GROMACS .gro file of C-alpha atoms in nm:
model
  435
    1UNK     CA    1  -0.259  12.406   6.526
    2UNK     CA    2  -0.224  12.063   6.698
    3UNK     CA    3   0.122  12.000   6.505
    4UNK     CA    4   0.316  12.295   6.573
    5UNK     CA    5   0.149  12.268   6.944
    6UNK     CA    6   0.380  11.869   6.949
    7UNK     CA    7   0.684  12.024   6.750
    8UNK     CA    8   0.749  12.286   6.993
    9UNK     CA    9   0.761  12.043   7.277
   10UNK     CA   10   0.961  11.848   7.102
   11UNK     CA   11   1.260  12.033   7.010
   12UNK     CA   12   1.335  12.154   7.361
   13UNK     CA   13   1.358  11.817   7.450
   14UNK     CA   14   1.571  11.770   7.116
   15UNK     CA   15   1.882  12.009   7.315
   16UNK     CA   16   1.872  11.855   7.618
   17UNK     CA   17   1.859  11.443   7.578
   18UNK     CA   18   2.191  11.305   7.513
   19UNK     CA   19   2.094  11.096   7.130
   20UNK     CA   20   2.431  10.942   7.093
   21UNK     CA   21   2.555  10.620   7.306
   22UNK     CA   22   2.954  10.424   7.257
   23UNK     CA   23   2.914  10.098   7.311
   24UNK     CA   24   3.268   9.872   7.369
   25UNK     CA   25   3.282   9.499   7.325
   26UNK     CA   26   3.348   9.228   7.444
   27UNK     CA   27   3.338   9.318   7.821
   28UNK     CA   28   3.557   9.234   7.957
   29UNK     CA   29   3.813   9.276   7.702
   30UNK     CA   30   4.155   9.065   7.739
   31UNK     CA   31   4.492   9.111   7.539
   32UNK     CA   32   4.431   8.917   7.175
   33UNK     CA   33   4.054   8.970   7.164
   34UNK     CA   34   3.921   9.217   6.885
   35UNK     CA   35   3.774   9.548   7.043
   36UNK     CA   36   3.476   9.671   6.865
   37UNK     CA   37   3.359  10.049   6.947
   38UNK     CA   38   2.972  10.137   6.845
   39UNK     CA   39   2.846  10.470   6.798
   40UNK     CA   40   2.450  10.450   6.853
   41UNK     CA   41   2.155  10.671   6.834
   42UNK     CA   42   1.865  10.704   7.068
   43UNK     CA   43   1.578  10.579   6.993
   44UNK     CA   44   1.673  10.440   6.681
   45UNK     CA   45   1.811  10.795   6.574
   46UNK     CA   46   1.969  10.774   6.259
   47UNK     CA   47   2.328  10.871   6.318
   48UNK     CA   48   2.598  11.004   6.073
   49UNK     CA   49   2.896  11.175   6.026
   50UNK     CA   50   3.066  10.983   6.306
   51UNK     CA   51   3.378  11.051   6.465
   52UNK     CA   52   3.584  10.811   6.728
   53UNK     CA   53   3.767  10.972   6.988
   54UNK     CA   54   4.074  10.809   7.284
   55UNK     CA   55   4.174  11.034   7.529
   56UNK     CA   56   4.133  11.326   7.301
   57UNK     CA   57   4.300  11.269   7.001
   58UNK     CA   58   4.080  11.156   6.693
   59UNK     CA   59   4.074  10.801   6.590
   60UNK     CA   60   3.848  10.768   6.270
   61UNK     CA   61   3.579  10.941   6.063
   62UNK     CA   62   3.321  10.759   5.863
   63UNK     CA   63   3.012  10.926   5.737
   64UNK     CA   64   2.828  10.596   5.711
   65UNK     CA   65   2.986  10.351   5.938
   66UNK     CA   66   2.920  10.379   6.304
   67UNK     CA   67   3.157  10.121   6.445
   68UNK     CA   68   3.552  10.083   6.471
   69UNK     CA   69   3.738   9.773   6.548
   70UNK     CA   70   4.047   9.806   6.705
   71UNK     CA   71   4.240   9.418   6.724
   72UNK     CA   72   4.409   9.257   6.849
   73UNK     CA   73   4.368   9.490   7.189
   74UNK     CA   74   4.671   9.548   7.409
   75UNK     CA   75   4.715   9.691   7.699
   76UNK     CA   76   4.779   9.987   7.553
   77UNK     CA   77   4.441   9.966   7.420
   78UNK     CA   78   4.317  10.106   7.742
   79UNK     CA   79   4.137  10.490   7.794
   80UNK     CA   80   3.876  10.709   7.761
   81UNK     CA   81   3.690  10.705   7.399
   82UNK     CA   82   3.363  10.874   7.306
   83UNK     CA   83   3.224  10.955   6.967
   84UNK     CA   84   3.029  11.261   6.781
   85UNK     CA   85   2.826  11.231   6.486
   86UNK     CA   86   2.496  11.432   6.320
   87UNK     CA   87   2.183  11.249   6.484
   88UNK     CA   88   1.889  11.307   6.289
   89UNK     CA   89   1.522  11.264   6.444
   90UNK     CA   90   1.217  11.314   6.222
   91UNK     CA   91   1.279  11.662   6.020
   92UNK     CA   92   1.535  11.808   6.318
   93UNK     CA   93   1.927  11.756   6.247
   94UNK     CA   94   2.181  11.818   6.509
   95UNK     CA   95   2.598  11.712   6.622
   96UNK     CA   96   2.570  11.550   6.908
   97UNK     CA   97   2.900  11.374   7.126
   98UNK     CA   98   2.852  11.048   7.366
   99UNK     CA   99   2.911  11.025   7.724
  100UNK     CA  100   3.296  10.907   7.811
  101UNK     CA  101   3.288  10.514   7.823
  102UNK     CA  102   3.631  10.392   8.005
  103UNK     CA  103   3.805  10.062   7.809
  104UNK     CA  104   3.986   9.873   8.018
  105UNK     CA  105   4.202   9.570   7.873
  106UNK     CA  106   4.315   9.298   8.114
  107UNK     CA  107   4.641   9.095   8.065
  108UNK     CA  108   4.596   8.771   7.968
  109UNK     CA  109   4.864   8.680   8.112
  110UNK     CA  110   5.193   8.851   8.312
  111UNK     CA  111   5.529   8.925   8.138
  112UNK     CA  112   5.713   8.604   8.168
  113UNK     CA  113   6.061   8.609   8.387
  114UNK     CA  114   6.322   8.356   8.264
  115UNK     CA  115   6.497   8.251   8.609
  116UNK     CA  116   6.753   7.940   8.678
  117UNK     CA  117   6.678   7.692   8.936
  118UNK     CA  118   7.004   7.705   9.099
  119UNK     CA  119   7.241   7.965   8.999
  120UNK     CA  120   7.278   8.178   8.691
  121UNK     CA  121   7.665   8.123   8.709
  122UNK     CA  122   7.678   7.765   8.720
  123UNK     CA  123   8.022   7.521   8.720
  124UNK     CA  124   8.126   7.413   8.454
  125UNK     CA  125   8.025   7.058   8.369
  126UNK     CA  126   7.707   7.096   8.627
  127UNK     CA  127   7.324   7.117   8.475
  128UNK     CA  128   7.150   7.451   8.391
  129UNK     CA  129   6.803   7.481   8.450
  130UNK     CA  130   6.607   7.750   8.325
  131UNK     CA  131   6.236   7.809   8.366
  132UNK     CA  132   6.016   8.046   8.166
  133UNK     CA  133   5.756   8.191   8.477
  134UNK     CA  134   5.447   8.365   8.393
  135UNK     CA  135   5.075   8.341   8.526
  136UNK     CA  136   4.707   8.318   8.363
  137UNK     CA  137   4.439   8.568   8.427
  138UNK     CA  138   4.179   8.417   8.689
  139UNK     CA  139   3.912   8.441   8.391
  140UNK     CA  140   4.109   8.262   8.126
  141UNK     CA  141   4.307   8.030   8.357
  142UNK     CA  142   4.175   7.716   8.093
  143UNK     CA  143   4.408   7.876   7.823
  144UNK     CA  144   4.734   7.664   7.740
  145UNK     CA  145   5.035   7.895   7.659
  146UNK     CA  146   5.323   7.758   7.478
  147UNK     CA  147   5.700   7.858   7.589
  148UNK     CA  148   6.000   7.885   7.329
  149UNK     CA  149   6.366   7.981   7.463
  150UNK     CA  150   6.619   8.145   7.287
  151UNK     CA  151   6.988   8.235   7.312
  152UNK     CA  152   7.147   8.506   7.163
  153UNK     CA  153   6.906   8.499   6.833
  154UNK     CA  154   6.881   8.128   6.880
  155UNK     CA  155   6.645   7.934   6.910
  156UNK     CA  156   6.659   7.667   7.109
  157UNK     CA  157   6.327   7.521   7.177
  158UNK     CA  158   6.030   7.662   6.984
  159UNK     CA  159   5.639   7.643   7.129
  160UNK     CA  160   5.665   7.396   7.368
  161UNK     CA  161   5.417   7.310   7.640
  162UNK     CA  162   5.683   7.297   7.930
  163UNK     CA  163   5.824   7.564   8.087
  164UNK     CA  164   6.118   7.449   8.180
  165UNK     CA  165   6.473   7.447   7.985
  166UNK     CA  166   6.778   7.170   8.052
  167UNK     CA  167   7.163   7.176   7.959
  168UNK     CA  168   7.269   6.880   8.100
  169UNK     CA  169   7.610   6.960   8.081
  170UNK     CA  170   7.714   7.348   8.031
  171UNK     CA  171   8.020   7.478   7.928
  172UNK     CA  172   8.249   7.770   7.831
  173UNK     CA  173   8.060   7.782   7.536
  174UNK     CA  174   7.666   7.754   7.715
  175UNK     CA  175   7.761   8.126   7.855
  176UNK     CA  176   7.555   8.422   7.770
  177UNK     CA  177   7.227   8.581   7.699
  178UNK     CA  178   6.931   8.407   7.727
  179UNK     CA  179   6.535   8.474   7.706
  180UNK     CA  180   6.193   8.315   7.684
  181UNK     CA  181   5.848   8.405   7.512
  182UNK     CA  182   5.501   8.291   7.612
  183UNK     CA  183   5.177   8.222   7.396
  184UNK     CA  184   4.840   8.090   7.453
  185UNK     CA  185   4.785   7.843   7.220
  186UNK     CA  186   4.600   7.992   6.908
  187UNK     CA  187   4.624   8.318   7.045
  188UNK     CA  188   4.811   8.626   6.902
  189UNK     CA  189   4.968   8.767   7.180
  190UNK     CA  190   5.280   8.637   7.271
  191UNK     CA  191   5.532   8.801   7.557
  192UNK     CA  192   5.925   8.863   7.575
  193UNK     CA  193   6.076   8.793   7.925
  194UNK     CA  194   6.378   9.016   8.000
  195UNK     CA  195   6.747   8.880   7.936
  196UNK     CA  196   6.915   8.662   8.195
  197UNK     CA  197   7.293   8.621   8.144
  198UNK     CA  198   7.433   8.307   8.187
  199UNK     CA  199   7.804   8.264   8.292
  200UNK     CA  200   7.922   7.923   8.340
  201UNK     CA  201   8.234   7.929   8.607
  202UNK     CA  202   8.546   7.732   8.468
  203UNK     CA  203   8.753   7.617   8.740
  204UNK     CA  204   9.123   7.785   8.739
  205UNK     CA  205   9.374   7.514   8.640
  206UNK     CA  206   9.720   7.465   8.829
  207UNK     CA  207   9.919   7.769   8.822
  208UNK     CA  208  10.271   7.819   8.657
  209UNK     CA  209  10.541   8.039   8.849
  210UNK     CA  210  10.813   8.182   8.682
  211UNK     CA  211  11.148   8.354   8.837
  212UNK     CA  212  11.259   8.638   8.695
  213UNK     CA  213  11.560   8.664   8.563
  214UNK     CA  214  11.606   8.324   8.714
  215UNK     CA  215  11.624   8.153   9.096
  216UNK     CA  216  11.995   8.090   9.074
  217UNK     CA  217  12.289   8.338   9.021
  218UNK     CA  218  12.134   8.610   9.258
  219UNK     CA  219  12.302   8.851   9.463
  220UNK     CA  220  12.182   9.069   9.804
  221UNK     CA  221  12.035   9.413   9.574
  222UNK     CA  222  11.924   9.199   9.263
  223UNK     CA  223  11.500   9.241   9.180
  224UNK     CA  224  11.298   8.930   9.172
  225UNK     CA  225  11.003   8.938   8.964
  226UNK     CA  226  10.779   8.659   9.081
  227UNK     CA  227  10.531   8.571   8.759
  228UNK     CA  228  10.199   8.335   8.851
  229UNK     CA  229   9.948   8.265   8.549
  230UNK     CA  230   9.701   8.006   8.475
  231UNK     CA  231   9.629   7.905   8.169
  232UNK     CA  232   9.236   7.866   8.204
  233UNK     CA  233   8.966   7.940   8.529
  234UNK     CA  234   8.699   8.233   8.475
  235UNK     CA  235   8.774   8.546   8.568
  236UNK     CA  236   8.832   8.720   8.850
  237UNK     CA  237   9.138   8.541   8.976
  238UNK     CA  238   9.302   8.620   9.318
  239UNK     CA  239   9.693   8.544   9.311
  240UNK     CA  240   9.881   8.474   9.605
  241UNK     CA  241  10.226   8.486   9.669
  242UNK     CA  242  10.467   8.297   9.955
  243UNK     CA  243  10.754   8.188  10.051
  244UNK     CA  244  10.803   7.889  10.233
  245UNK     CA  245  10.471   7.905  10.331
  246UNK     CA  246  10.452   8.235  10.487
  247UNK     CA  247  10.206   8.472  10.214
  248UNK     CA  248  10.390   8.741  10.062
  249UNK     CA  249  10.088   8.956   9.892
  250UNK     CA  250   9.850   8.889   9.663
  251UNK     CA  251   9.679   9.036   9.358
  252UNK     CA  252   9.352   9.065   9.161
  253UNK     CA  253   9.332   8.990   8.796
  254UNK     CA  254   8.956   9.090   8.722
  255UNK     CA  255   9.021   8.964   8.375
  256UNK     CA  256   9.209   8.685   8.376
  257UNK     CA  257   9.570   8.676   8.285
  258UNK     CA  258   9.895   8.669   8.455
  259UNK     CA  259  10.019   8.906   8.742
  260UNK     CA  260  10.326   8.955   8.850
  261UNK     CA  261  10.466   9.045   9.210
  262UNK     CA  262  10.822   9.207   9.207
  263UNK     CA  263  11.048   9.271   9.502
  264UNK     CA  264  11.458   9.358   9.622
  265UNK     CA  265  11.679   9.078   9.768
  266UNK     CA  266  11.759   9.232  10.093
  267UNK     CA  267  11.959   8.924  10.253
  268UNK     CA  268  11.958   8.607  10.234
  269UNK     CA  269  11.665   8.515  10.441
  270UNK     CA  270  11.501   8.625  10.087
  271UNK     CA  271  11.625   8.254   9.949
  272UNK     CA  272  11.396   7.971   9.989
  273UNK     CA  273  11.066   7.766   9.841
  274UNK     CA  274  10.863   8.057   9.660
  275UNK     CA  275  10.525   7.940   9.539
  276UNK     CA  276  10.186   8.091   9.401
  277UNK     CA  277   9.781   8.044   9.465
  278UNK     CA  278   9.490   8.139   9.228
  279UNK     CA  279   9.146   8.099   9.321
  280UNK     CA  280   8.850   8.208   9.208
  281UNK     CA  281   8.469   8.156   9.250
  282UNK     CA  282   8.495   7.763   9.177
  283UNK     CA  283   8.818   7.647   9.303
  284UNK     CA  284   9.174   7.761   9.415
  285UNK     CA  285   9.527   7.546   9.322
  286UNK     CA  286   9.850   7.539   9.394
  287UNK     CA  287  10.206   7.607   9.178
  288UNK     CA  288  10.481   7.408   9.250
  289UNK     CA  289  10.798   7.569   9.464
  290UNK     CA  290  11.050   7.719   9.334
  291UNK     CA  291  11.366   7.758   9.465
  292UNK     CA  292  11.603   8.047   9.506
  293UNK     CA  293  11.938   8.064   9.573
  294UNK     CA  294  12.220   8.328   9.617
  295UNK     CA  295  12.518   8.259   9.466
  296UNK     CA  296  12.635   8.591   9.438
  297UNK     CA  297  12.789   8.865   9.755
  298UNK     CA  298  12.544   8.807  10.065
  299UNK     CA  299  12.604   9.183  10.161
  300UNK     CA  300  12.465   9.456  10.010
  301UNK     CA  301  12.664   9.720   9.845
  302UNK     CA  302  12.663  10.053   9.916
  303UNK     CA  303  12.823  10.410   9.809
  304UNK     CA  304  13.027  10.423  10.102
  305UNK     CA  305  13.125  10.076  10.106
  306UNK     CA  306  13.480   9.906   9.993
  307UNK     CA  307  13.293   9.729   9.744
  308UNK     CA  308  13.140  10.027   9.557
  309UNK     CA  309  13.522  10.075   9.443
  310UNK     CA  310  13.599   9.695   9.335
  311UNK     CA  311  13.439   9.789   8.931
  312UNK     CA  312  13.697  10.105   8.948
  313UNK     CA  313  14.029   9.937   9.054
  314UNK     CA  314  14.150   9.844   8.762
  315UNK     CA  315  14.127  10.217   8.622
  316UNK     CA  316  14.212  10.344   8.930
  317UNK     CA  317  14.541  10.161   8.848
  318UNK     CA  318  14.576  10.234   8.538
  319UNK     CA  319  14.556  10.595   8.590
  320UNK     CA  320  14.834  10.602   8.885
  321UNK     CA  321  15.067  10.376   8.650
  322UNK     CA  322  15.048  10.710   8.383
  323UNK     CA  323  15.092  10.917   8.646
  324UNK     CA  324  15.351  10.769   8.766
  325UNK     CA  325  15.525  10.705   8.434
  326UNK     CA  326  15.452  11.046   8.299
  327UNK     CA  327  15.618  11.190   8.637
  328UNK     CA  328  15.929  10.960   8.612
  329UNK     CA  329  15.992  11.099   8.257
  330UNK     CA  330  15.955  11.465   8.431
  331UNK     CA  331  16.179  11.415   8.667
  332UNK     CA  332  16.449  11.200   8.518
  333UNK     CA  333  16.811  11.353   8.497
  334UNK     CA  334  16.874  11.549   8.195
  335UNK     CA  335  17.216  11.597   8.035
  336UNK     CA  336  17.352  11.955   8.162
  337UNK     CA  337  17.603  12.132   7.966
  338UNK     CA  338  17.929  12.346   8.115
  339UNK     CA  339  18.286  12.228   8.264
  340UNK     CA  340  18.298  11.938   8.530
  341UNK     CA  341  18.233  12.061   8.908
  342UNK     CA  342  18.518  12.102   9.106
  343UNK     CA  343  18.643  11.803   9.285
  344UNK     CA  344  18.804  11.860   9.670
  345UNK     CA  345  19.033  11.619   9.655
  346UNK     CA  346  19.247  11.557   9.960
  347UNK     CA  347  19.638  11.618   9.864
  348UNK     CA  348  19.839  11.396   9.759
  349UNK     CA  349  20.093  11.283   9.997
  350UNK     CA  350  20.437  11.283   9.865
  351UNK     CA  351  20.421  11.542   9.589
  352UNK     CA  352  20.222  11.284   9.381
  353UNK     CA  353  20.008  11.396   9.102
  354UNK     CA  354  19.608  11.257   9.112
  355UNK     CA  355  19.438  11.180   8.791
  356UNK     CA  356  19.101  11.188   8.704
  357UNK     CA  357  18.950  10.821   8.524
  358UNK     CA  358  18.599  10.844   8.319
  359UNK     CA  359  18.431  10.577   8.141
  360UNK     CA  360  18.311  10.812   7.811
  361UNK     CA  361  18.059  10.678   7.581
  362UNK     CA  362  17.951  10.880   7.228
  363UNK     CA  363  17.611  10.886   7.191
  364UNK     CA  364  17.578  11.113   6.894
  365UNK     CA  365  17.892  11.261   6.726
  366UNK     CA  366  17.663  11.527   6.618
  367UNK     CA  367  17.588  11.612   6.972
  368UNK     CA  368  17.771  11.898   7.148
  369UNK     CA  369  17.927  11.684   7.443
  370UNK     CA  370  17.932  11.348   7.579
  371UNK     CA  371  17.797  11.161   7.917
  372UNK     CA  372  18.046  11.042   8.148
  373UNK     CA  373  17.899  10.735   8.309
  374UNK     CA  374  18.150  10.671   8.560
  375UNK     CA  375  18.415  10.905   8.684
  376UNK     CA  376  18.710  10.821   8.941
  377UNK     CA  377  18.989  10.965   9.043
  378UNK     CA  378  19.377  10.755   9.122
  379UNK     CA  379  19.682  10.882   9.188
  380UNK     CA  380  19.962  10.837   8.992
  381UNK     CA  381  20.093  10.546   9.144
  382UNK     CA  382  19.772  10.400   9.045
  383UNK     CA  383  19.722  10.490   8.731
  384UNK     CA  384  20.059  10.363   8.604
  385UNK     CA  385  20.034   9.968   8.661
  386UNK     CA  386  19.834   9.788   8.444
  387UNK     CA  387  19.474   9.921   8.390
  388UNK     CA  388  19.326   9.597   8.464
  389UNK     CA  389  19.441   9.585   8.790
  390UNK     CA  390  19.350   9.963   8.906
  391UNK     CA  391  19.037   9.929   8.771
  392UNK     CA  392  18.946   9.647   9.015
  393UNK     CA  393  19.106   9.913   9.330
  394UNK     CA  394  18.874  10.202   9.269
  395UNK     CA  395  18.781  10.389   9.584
  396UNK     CA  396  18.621  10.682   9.423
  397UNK     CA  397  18.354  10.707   9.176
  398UNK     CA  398  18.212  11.021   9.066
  399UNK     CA  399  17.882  10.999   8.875
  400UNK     CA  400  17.887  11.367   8.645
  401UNK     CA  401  17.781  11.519   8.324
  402UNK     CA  402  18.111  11.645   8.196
  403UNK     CA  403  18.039  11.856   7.827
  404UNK     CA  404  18.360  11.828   7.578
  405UNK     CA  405  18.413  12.200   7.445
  406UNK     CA  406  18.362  12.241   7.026
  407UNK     CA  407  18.657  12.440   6.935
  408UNK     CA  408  18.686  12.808   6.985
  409UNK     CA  409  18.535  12.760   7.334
  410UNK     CA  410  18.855  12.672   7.512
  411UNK     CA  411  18.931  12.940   7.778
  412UNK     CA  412  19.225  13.158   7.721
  413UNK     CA  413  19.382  13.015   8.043
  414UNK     CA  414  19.332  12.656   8.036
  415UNK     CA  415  19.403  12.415   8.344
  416UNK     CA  416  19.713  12.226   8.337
  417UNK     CA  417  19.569  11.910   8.256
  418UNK     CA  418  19.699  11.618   8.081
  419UNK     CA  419  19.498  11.324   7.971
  420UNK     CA  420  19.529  11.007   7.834
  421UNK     CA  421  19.288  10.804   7.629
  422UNK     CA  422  19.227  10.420   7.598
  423UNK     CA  423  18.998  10.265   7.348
  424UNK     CA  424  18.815   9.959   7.402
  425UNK     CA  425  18.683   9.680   7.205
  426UNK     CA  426  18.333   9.831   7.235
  427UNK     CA  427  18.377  10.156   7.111
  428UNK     CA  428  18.424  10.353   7.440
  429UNK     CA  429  18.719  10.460   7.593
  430UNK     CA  430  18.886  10.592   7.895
  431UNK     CA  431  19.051  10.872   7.945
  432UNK     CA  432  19.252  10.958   8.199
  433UNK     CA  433  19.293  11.360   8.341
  434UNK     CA  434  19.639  11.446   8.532
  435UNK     CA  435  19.660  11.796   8.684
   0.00000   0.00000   0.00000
């Protein structure tokens, strides 16, 4: 009677008493130290079955084991665990789940920052620092991390007990991405710092200028291209134009390279010392001058100027000398065909008969008639001396087309007409008409 009297009281107690405890170690627990969860029964309650939960989500079963180890801890380590397992207490078996124990794991140390101790885009030929900045926890401030640097997957110091990095000297080539890693010494943490980009500044070297198409041989209307390049200096590069001193424009190359400014000659003021200016973040220099001349018209041409018609003047020519040779063959006097025109001829004084003198020539004796070239007319006392001498008194000269008839196409009444015909040496002859 006395026994079930104690095991009554007992198992309402059994319900209510929490018989499971989690137990974290160490505490306080830093980055690199093992974290070891414990899953106990009250009282010495034998505990099995045990499950380890972090915020929620199940982390191990073991029906013997009642601890989990969980190393080395991170930060991310950090959260809310409990555990449940089957707690058995004299005959009575029951599940029973732990109170929430909070984990907390401190940084041993911050996230390193890799930093230069001047400027992260040094000159070229000027020292580079670069330090590797982090910070112990309070509690482990005895620790001794090691630093190793790196560039671009190399490594360029490796565990070393400084924190500091020197180039004595950097270059074109020292530019680009750099970063740093911290470790205590023995430890197995170790810590990335972000990238820092390095970009060493080259100095720009004197520039060249260039005419284009050259600074002699121009003319008022001609474009100038004005070319300024450099054949080293770091990006970006501010050009400058002028002329005789006096800036023209300017213009960016944010990549490097040449640029170009390009303009019209109005007049001649336009002639003179052109030179060009680059500078950039480390220095600035200056081209030489160049000189431009105009050699060519000093005015410039337009469509309704005199000289927009010099290039067409010799066609223009051209074209009025056809013109004026195909209208001179138009007009030119053709050979008409019918009797000589009447001549009104004064009369003759004393009864005297007048004759009429041509110079004939035969051009074709296929031809239907013949061209008079010169026609006169005497009178008879003329025309009887010798033929030298009248031919030196002419007084009248006719210049006619006379056509000599074929046969059949003499008139029925002809004029009373004589003539008389005198060969020549040269195969003309004159013949002389008496009416």
């Amino acid at each position: 009677m006395l026994l079930w009297t104690v095991v009554l009281f007992f198992v309402p107690c059994l319900g209510k008493t929490v018989w499971l405890n989690l137990r974290a170690w160490p505490d306080p627990v830093f980055e690199g130290d093992t974290l070891t969860l414990q899953c106990q029964g009250r009282r010495n309650a034998a505990v099995s079955r045990v499950t380890f939960y972090k915020d929620g989500k199940s982390l191990q079963f073991s029906k013997d084991s009642q601890t989990l180890s969980v190393g080395p801890a991170t930060v991310k380590n950090s959260g809310r665990y409990w555990c449940s397992g089957q707690v058995t207490y004299g005959p009575f078996k029951d599940m029973q789940i732990s109170r929430i124990t909070m984990v907390q794991v401190q940084e041993l140390f911050l996230p390193p920052v890799l930093s230069t101790v001047h400027s992260s885009e040094p000159r070229e030929g000027s020292p580079v620092t670069l330090r590797c900045e982090t910070m112990l926890h309070p509690q482990r401030s005895a620790l001794r991390l090691l630093f190793s640097f790196y560039k671009e997957g190399h490594v360029l110091q490796d565990g070393g007990l400084h924190p500091e990095l020197c180039i004595p000297g950097a270059q074109d080539g020292d530019s680009g991405l750099y970063w740093c890693k911290a470790a205590p010494e023995g430890g197995r943490v170790q810590k990335q710092s972000p990238q820092l980009e390095i970009r060493v500044r080259a100095p720009v070297s004197h520039p060249l200028l260039t005419l284009r198409p050259g600074p002699t041989g121009l003319a008022v209307g001609d474009m100038v291209e004005l070319l300024c390049e450099v054949q080293r200096g770091s990006p970006p590069i501010l050009y400058s134009f002028y002329l005789d001193g006096k800036i023209l424009g300017n213009h960016s190359a944010p990549h490097g390279g040449a640029v170009s400014f390009l303009f019209p000659v109005m007049s001649k003021q336009h002639a003179g010392n052109y030179s060009c200016q680059a500078e950039n973040s480390v220095s600035k220099e200056s081209s030489g001058p160049v000189t431009l001349s105009l050699d060519g018209p000093l005015v410039l041409s337009t469509p309704t100027s005199s000289n927009w018609l010099v290039p067409w003047l010799p066609a223009s020519l051209l074209g009025v000398m056809v013109i004026a040779a195909a209208l001179l063959g138009y007009f030119r006097p053709w050979r008409k065909n019918g009797p000589l025109p009447p001549q009104n001829l004064p009369p003759a004084p004393s009864g005297e008969q007048h004759s009429l003198c041509a110079k004939v020539h035969y051009q074709n004796k296929k031809e239907e008639g013949v061209i008079y070239s010169a026609v006169r007319t005497t009178s008879n006392s003329e025309a009887r001396p010798a033929e030298s001498t009248s031919r030196e008194k002419d007084n009248s000269v006719i210049y006619t087309e006379v056509r000599c008839p074929q046969l059949g196409e003499v008139p029925a009444k002809r004029l009373n007409m004589r003539s008389r015909t005198h060969r020549d040496p040269l195969g003309d002859r004159d013949e002389v008409l008496y009416w």
